[in-house]
Coordinates of C-alpha atoms and ligand atoms in Angstrom, one line a residue:
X22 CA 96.0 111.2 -178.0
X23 CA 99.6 111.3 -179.4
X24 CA 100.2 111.4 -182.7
X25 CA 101.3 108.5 -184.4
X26 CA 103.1 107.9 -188.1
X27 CA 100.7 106.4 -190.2
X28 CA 101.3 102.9 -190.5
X29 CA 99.7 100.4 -192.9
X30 CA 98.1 97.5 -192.4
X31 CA 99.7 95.6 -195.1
X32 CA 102.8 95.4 -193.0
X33 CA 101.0 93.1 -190.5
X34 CA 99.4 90.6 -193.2
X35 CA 102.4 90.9 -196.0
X36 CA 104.5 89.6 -192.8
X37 CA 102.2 86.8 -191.9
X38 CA 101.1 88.0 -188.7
X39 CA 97.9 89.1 -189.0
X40 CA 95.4 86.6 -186.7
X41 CA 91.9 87.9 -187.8
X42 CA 90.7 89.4 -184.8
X43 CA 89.1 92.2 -186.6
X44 CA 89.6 94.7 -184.5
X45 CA 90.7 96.9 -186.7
X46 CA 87.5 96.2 -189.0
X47 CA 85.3 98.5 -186.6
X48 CA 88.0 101.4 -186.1
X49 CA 88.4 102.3 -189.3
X50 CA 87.0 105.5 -190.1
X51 CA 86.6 104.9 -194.0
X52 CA 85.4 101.6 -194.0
X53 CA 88.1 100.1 -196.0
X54 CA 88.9 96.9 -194.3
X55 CA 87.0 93.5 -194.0
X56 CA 87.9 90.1 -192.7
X57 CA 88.1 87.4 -194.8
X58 CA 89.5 83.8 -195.6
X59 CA 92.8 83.1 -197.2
X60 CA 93.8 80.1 -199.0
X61 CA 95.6 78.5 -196.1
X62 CA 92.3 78.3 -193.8
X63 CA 93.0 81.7 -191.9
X64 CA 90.7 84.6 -191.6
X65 CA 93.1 87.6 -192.6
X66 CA 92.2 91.7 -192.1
X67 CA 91.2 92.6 -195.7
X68 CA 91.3 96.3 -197.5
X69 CA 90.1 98.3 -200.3
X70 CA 93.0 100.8 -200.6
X71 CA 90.9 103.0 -202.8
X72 CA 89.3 103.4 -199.4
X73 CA 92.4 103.5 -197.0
X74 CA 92.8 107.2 -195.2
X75 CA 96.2 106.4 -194.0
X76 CA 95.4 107.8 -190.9
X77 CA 96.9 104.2 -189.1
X78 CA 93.9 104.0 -186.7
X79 CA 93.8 99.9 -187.6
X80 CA 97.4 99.2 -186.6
X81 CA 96.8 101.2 -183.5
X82 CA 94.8 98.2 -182.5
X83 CA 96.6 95.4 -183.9
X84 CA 97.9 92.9 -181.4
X85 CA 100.6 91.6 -183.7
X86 CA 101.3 95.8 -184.6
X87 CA 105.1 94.9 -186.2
X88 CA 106.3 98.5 -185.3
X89 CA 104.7 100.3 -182.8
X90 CA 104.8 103.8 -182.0
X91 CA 105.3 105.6 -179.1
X92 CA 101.5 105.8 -177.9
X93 CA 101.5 101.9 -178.1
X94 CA 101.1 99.9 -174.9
X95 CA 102.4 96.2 -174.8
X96 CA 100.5 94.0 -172.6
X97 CA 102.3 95.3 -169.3
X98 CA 101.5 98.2 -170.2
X99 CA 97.5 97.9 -170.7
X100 CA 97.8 95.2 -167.8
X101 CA 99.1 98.5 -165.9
X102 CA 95.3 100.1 -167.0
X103 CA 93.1 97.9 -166.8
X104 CA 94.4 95.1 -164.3
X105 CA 95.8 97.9 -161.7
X106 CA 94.1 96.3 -158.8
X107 CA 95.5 93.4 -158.9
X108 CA 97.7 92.7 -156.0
X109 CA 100.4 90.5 -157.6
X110 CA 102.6 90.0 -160.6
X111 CA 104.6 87.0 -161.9
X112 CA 107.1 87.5 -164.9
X113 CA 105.6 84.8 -166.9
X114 CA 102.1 84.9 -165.7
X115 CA 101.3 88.7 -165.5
X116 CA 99.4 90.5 -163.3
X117 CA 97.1 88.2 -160.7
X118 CA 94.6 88.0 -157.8
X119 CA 95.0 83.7 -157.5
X120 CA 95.8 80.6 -158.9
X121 CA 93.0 77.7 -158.5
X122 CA 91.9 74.5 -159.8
X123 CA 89.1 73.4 -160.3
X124 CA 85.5 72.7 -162.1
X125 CA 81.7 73.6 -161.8
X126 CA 79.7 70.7 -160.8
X127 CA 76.6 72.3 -162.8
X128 CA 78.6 72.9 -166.6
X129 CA 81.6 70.5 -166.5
X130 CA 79.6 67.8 -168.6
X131 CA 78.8 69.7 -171.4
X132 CA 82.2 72.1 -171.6
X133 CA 85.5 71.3 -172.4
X134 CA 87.7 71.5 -169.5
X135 CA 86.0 72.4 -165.9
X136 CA 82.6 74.5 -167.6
X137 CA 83.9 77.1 -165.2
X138 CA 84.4 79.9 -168.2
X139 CA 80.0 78.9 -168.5
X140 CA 79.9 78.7 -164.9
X141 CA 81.2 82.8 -165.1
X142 CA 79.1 84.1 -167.6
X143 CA 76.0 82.7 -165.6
X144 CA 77.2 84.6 -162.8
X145 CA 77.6 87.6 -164.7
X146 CA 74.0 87.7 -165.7
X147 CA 72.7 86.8 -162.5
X148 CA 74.9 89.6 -160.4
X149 CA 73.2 92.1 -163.2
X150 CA 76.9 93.1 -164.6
X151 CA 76.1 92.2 -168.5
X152 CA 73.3 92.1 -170.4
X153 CA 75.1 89.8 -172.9
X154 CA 77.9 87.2 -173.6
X155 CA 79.8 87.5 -176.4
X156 CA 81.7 84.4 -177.4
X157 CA 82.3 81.2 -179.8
X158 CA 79.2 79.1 -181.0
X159 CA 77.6 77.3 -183.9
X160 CA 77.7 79.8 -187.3
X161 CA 74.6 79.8 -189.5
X162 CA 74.2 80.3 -192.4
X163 CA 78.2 80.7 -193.1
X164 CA 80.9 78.4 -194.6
X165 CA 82.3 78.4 -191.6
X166 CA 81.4 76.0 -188.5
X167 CA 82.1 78.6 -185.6
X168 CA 81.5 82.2 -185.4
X169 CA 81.3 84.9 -182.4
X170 CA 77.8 85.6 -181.6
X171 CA 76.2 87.4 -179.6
X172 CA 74.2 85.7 -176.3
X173 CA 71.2 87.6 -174.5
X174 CA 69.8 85.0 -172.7
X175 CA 71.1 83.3 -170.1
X176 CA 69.6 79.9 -170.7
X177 CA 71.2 80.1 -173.9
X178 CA 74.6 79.7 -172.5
X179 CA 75.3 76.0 -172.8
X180 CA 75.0 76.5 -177.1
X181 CA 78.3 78.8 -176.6
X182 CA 80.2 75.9 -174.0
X183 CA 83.2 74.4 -175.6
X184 CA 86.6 75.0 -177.2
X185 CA 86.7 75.4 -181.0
X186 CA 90.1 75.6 -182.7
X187 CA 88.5 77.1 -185.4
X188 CA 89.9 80.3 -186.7
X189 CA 87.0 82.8 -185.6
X190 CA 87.1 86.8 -186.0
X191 CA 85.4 90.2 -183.6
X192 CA 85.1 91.9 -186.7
X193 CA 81.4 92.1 -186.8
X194 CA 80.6 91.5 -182.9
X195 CA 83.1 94.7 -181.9
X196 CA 81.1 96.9 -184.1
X197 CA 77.6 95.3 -183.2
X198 CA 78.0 95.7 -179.3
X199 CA 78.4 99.6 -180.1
X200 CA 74.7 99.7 -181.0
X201 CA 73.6 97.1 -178.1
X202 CA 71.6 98.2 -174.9
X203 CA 73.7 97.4 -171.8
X204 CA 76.8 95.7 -170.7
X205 CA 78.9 92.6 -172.3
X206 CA 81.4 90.0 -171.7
X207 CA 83.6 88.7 -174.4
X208 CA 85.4 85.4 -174.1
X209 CA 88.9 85.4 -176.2
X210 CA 92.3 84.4 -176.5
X211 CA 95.5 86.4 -175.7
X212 CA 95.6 88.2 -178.7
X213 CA 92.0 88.9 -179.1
X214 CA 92.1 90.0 -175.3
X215 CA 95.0 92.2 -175.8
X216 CA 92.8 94.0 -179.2
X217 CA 90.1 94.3 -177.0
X218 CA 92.0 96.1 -174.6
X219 CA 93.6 98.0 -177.2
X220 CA 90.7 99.2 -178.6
X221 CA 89.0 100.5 -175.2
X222 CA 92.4 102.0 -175.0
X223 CA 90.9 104.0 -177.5
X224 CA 87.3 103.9 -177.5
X225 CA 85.4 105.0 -174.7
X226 CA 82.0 103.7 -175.9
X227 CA 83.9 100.2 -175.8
X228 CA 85.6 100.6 -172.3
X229 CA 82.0 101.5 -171.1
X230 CA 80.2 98.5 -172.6
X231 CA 82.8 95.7 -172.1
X232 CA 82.2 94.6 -168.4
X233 CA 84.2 91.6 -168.7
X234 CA 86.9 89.5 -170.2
X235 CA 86.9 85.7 -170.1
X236 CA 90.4 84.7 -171.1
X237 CA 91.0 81.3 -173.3
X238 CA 94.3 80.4 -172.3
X239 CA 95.7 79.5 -175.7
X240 CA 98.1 77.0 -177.3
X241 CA 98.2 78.6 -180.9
X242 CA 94.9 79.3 -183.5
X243 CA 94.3 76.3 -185.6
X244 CA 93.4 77.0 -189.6
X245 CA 90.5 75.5 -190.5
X246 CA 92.1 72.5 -192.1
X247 CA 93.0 71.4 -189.0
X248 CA 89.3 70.6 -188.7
X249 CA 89.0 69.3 -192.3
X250 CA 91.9 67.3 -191.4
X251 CA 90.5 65.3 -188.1
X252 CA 86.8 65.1 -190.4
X253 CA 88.7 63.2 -192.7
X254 CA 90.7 60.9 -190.5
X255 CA 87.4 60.5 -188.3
X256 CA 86.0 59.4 -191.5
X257 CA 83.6 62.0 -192.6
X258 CA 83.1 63.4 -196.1
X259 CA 85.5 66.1 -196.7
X260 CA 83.1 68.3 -198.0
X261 CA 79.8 67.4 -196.3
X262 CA 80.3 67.4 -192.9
X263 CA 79.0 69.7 -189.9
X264 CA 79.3 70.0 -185.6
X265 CA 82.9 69.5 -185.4
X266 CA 83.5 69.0 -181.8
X267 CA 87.1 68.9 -180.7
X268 CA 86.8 68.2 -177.0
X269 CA 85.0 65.1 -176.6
X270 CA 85.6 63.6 -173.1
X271 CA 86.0 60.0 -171.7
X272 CA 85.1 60.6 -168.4
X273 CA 86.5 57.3 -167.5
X274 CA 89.6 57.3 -168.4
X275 CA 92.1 60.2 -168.5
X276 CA 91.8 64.2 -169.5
X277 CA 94.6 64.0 -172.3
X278 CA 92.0 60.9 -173.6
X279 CA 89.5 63.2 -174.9
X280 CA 88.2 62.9 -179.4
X281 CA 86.9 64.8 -182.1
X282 CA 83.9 64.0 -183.4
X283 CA 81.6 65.1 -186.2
X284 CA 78.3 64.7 -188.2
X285 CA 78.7 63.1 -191.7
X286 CA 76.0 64.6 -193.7
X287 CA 75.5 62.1 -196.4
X288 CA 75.5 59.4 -193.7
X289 CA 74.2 61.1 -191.4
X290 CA 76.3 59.5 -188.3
X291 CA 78.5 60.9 -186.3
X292 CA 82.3 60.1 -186.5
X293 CA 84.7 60.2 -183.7
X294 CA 88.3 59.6 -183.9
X295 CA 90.7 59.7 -180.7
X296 CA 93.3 62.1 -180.6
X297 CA 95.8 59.9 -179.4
X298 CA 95.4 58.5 -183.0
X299 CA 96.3 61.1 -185.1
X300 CA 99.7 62.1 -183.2
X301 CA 100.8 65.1 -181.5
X302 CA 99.0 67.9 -183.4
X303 CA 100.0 70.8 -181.2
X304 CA 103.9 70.5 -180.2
X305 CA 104.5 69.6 -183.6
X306 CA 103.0 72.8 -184.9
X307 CA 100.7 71.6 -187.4
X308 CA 97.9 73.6 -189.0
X309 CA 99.3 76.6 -186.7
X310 CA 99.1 80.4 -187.9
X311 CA 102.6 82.0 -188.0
X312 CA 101.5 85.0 -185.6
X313 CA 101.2 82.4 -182.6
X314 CA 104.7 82.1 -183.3
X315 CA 105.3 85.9 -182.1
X316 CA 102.8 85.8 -178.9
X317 CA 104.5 85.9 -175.7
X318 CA 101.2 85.4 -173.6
X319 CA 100.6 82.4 -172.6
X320 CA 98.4 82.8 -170.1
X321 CA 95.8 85.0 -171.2
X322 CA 97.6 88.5 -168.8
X323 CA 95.0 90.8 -169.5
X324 CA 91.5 89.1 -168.7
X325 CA 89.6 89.5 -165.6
X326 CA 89.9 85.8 -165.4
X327 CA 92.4 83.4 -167.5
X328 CA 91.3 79.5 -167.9
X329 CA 92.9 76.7 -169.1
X330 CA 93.1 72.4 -169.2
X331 CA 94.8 71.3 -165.8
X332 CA 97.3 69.6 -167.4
X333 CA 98.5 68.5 -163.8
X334 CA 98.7 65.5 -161.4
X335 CA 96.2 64.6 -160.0
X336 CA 93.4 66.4 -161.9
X337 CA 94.7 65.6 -165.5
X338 CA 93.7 61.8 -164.5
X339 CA 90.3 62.3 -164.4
X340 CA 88.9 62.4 -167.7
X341 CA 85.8 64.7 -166.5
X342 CA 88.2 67.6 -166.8
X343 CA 89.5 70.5 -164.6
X344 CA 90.3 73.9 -165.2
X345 CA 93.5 75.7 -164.4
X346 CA 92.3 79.4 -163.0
X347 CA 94.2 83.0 -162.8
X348 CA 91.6 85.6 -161.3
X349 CA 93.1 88.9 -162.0
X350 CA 90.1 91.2 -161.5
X351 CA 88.2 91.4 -158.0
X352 CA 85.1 90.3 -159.3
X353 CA 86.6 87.3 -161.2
X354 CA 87.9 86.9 -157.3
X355 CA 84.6 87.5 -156.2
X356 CA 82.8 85.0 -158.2
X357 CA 85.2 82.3 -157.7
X358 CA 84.7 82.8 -154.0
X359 CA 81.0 83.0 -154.0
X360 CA 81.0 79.6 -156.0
X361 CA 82.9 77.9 -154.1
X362 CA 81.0 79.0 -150.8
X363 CA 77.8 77.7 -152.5
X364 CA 79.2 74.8 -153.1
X365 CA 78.6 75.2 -157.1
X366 CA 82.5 75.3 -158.1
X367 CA 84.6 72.6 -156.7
X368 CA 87.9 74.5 -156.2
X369 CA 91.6 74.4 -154.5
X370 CA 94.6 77.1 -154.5
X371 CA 97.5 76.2 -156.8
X372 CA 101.1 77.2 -156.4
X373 CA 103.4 79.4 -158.7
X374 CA 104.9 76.5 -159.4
X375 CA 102.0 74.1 -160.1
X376 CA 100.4 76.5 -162.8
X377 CA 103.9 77.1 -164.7
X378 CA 104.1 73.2 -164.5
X379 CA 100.3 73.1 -166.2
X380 CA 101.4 75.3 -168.7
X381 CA 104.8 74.0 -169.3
X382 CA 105.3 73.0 -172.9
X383 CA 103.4 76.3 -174.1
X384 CA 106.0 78.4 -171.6
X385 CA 109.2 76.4 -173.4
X386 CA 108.6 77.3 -176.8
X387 CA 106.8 80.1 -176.9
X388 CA 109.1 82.2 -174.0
X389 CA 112.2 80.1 -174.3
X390 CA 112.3 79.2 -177.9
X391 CA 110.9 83.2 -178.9
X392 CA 114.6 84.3 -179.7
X393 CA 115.5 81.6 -181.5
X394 CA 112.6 82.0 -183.9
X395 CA 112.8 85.8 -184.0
X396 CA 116.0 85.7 -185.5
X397 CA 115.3 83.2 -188.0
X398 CA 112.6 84.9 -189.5
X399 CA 114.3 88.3 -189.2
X400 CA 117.2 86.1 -191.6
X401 CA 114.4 85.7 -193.9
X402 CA 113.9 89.2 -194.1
X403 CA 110.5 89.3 -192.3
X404 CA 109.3 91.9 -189.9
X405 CA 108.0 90.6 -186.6
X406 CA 107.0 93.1 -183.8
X407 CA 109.3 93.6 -180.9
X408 CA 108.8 91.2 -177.8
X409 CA 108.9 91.3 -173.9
X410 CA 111.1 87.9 -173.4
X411 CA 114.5 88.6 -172.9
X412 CA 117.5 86.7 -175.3
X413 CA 117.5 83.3 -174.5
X414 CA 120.4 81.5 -176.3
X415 CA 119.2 78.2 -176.5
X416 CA 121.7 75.0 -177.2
X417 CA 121.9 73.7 -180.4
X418 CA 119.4 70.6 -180.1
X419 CA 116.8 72.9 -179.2
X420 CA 117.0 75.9 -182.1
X421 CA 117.0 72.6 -184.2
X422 CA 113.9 71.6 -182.7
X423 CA 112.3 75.2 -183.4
X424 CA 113.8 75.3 -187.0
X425 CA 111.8 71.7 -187.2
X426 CA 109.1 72.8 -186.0
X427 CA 108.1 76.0 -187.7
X428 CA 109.1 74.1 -191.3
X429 CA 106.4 71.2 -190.0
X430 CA 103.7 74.2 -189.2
X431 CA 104.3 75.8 -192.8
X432 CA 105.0 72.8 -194.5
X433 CA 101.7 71.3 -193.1
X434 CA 99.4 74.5 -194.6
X435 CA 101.1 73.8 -198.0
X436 CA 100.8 70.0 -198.0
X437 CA 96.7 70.1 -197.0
X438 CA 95.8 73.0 -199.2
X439 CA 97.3 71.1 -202.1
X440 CA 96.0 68.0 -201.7
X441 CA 92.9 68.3 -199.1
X442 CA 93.1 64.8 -198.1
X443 CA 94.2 63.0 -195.3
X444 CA 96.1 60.2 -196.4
X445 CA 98.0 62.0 -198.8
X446 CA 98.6 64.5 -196.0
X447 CA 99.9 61.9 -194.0
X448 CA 102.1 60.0 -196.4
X449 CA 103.8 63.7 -197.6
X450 CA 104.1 65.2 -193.7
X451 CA 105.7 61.5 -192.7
X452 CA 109.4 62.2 -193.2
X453 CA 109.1 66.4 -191.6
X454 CA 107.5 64.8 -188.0
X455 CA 109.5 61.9 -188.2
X456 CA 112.6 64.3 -188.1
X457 CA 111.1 66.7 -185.5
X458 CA 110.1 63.8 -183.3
X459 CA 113.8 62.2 -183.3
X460 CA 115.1 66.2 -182.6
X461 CA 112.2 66.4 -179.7
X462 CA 113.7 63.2 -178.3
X463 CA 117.3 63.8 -178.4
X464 CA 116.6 66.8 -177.0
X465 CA 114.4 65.2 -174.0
X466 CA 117.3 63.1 -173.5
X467 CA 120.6 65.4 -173.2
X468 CA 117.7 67.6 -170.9
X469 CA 117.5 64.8 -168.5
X470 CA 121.3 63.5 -168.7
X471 CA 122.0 67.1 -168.0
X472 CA 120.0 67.0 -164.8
X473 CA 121.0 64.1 -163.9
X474 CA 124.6 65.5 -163.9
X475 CA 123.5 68.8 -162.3
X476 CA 124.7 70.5 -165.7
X477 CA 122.8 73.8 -166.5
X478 CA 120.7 73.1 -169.8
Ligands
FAD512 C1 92.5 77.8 -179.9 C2 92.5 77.3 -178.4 C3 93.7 76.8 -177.9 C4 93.7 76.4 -176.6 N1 95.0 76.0 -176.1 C5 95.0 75.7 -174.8 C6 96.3 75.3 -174.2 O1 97.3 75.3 -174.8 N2 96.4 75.0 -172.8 C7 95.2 75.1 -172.1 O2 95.3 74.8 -170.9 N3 94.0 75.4 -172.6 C8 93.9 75.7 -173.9 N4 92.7 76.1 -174.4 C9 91.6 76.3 -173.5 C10 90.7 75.1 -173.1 O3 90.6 74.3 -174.3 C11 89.3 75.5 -172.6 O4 88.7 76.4 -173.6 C12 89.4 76.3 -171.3 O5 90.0 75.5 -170.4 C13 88.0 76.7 -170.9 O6 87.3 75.5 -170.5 P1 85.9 75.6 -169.9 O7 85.4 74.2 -169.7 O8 85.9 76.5 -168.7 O9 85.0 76.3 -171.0 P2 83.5 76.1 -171.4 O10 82.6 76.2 -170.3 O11 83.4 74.9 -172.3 O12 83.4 77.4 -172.3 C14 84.3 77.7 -173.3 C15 84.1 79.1 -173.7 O13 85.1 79.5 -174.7 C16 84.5 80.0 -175.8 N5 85.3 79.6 -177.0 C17 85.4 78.5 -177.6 N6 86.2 78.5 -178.6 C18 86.7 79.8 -178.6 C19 87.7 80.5 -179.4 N7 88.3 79.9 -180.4 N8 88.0 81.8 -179.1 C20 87.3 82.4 -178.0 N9 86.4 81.8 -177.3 C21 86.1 80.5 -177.5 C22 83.1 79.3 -175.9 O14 82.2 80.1 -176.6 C23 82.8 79.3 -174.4 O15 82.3 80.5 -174.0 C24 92.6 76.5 -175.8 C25 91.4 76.9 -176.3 C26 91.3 77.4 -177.6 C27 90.0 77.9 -178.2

């Protein structure tokens, strides 16, 4: 292996870029780092320096790692490894087998888009290639609602179905799958994909036992007041509630139609509010962690298989819910194939151009809007580590928007750990999205009088 400066850890969290994966928990040689919650809802990589060895094994594996060295492989680079076989690439979607959409008839009803990430691990287990599933579920005892866990049993799979935007962390799980008998697959998004890979970049006994990666295709990691915050508006007590779920479908009406819903203790009822109700909570950046700021993938580029919502005519109109697929391993390919010629997954081919579409929002500000925020944090005197988008010089109405937007996303984490209530929240955040929405719609509008023109944007 090549040698590499030492480089500490504190760079990543002092910058704000540290996402909690963990990864470097179970690489550390001396023990001297933990995971563990801040006080804006985040789970943050924690250390004992007394501990530290300095020998930079932890940033080796640190998806946000603010200055690499040589021996460090971006995600073309560990696509290049570990998705070889794949026989195309697309700039903005990485390497690929396909692009489908489509759902499992079987796990749609109790998952949050098309059940086709249960609908994988089941197949998994069945074709004997893992032993267990290592994903998102309920957390007990903890103080937190989700946790990774580990699954052995396939008809325990529908208690890990659904999306949680609930900051979650590998720290434990990587180290426990080192002592497990047999194979695993571990769902996670882009970043916690791309530490994965890291570390079996490193670690044999890890390349060995991971079998397979189920890629969340990922909008930017919630902190946990996010969740406080849609308890309280549902109208659950702030401090005594349980089962968040944030995906709760209408199946007749649209996809974008779907709730959040939770158990008030006290009470014990459950309370649902509509999304549509509470505003745009993901453009507008709220509750987001800054590292999402500084993630280029989109789409998940170094799974064996990336799903998403199909945020899409026609499928985004039925309120059941669809998944948008990239297979990029051959037996992602395989099973997708084999489902649909049992007539278990309902499934089509999409175009280049349909998936970008899907995905469009997340592609304009985290690819085109990257340079714009890169050099306002660097004005601020932060580090952030270096990026695969070229320099995109946006107009004026749009590096406004971004300015907006990453004041709402820090603003927001200020206001709710402050005041922890939802009102309050809303009364202080009122005049920060009422300026980002007027800059999101002037910019909306110049977009389309420019195309209307024919003028480049
Ligand atoms: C934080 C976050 C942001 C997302 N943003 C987008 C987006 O911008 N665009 C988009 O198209 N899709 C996004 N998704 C993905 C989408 O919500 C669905 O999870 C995805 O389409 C899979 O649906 P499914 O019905 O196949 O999954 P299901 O069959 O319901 O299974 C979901 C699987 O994901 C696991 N899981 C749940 N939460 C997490 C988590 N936090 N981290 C890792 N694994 C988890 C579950 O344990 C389960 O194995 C996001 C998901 C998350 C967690």
């Amino acid at each position: 292996m090549e040698s590499m400066k030492p480089l500490v850890l504190s760079k990543v969290v002092e910058n704000d870029l540290c996402i909690g994966c963990g990864a470097c928990v179970q690489t550390c040689p001396s023990k001297a780092l933990n995971v563990d919650w801040n006080s804006y809802g985040f789970l943050i990589a924690t250390s004992n320096e007394n501990q530290c060895d300095e020998g930079g094994s932890c940033i080796e594996v640190c998806p946000f790692n603010p200055e690499p060295g040589p021996g460090y492989k971006n995600e073309d680079g560990l696509a290049a490894d570990f998705l070889a076989e794949a026989p195309n690439y697309h700039l903005q979607m990485g390497r690929y087998h396909a692009l489908y959409v489509g759902y499992s008839h079987k796990h749609r009803v109790t998952s949050s888009s098309g059940g086709v990430a249960t609908f994988v691990y089941e197949k998994l287990f069945d074709k004997g290639l893992i032993d267990h599933v290592v994903t998102v579920g309920e957390s007990k005892p903890s103080n937190a609602h989700y946790q990774y866990k580990i699954v052995s049993n396939k008809n325990d799979l529908l208690s890990i179905s659904k999306t949680r935007y609930h900051p979650v962390t590998l720290a434990t799980a990587l180290q426990e799958i080192k002592q497990l008998e047999g194979r695993v697959a571990i769902s996670g998004i882009g970043c916690f994909i791309k530490a994965i890979r890291l570390a079996q970049d490193k670690d044999p006994v890890l390349k060995d036992k991971i079998a397979f990666l189920v890629g969340i295709i990922c909008g930017g990691v919630k902190s946990k007041f996010f969740t406080d915050y849609l308890a309280g508006r549902a109208g659950a007590t702030l401090d005594d509630f349980s089962n968040p779920e944030y995906r709760v479908k209408e199946p007749s009406s649209t996809a974008i139609d779907y709730g959040f819903s939770c158990t008030d203790n006290p009470s014990k009822t459950t309370k649902l509010i509509k999304m549509r109700e509470v505003g745009d909570m993901w453009g507008s950046g709220l509750f987001k962690a800054n590292a999402c700021d500084f993630c280029d993938d989109v789409t998940t580029e170094l799974a064996d298989i990336s799903l998403g919502d199909a945020w899409l005519k026609p499928y985004n109109q039925d309120g059941s819910g669809h998944n948008v697929i990239i297979s990029r391993s051959n037996i992602a390919d395989q099973i997708l194939h084999d489902g649909l010629k049992s007539g278990e997954l309902d499934l089509e081919y999409l175009s280049q151009e349909q998936f970008l579409a899907s995905q469009q929002g997340s592609f304009n500000h985290r690819h085109d809007g990257m340079s714009t925020r890169l050099a306002l944090v660097k004005g601020d005197g932060y580090v952030v580590p270096p990026k695969r988008i070229e320099k995109i010089d946006l107009p004026i109405y749009l590096k406004l928007v971004q300015r907006l937007r990453r004041h709402t996303r820090s603003r927001s984490l200020e206001v709710w750990a402050e005041y922890k209530d939802p009102v309050e929240f809303d009364r202080r955040m009122k005049v920060e999205l009422l300026k980002l929405k007027l800059a999101t719609r002037l910019s909306h509008a110049v977009r389309k009088a420019k195309k209307v023109s024919g003028t480049k944007s």
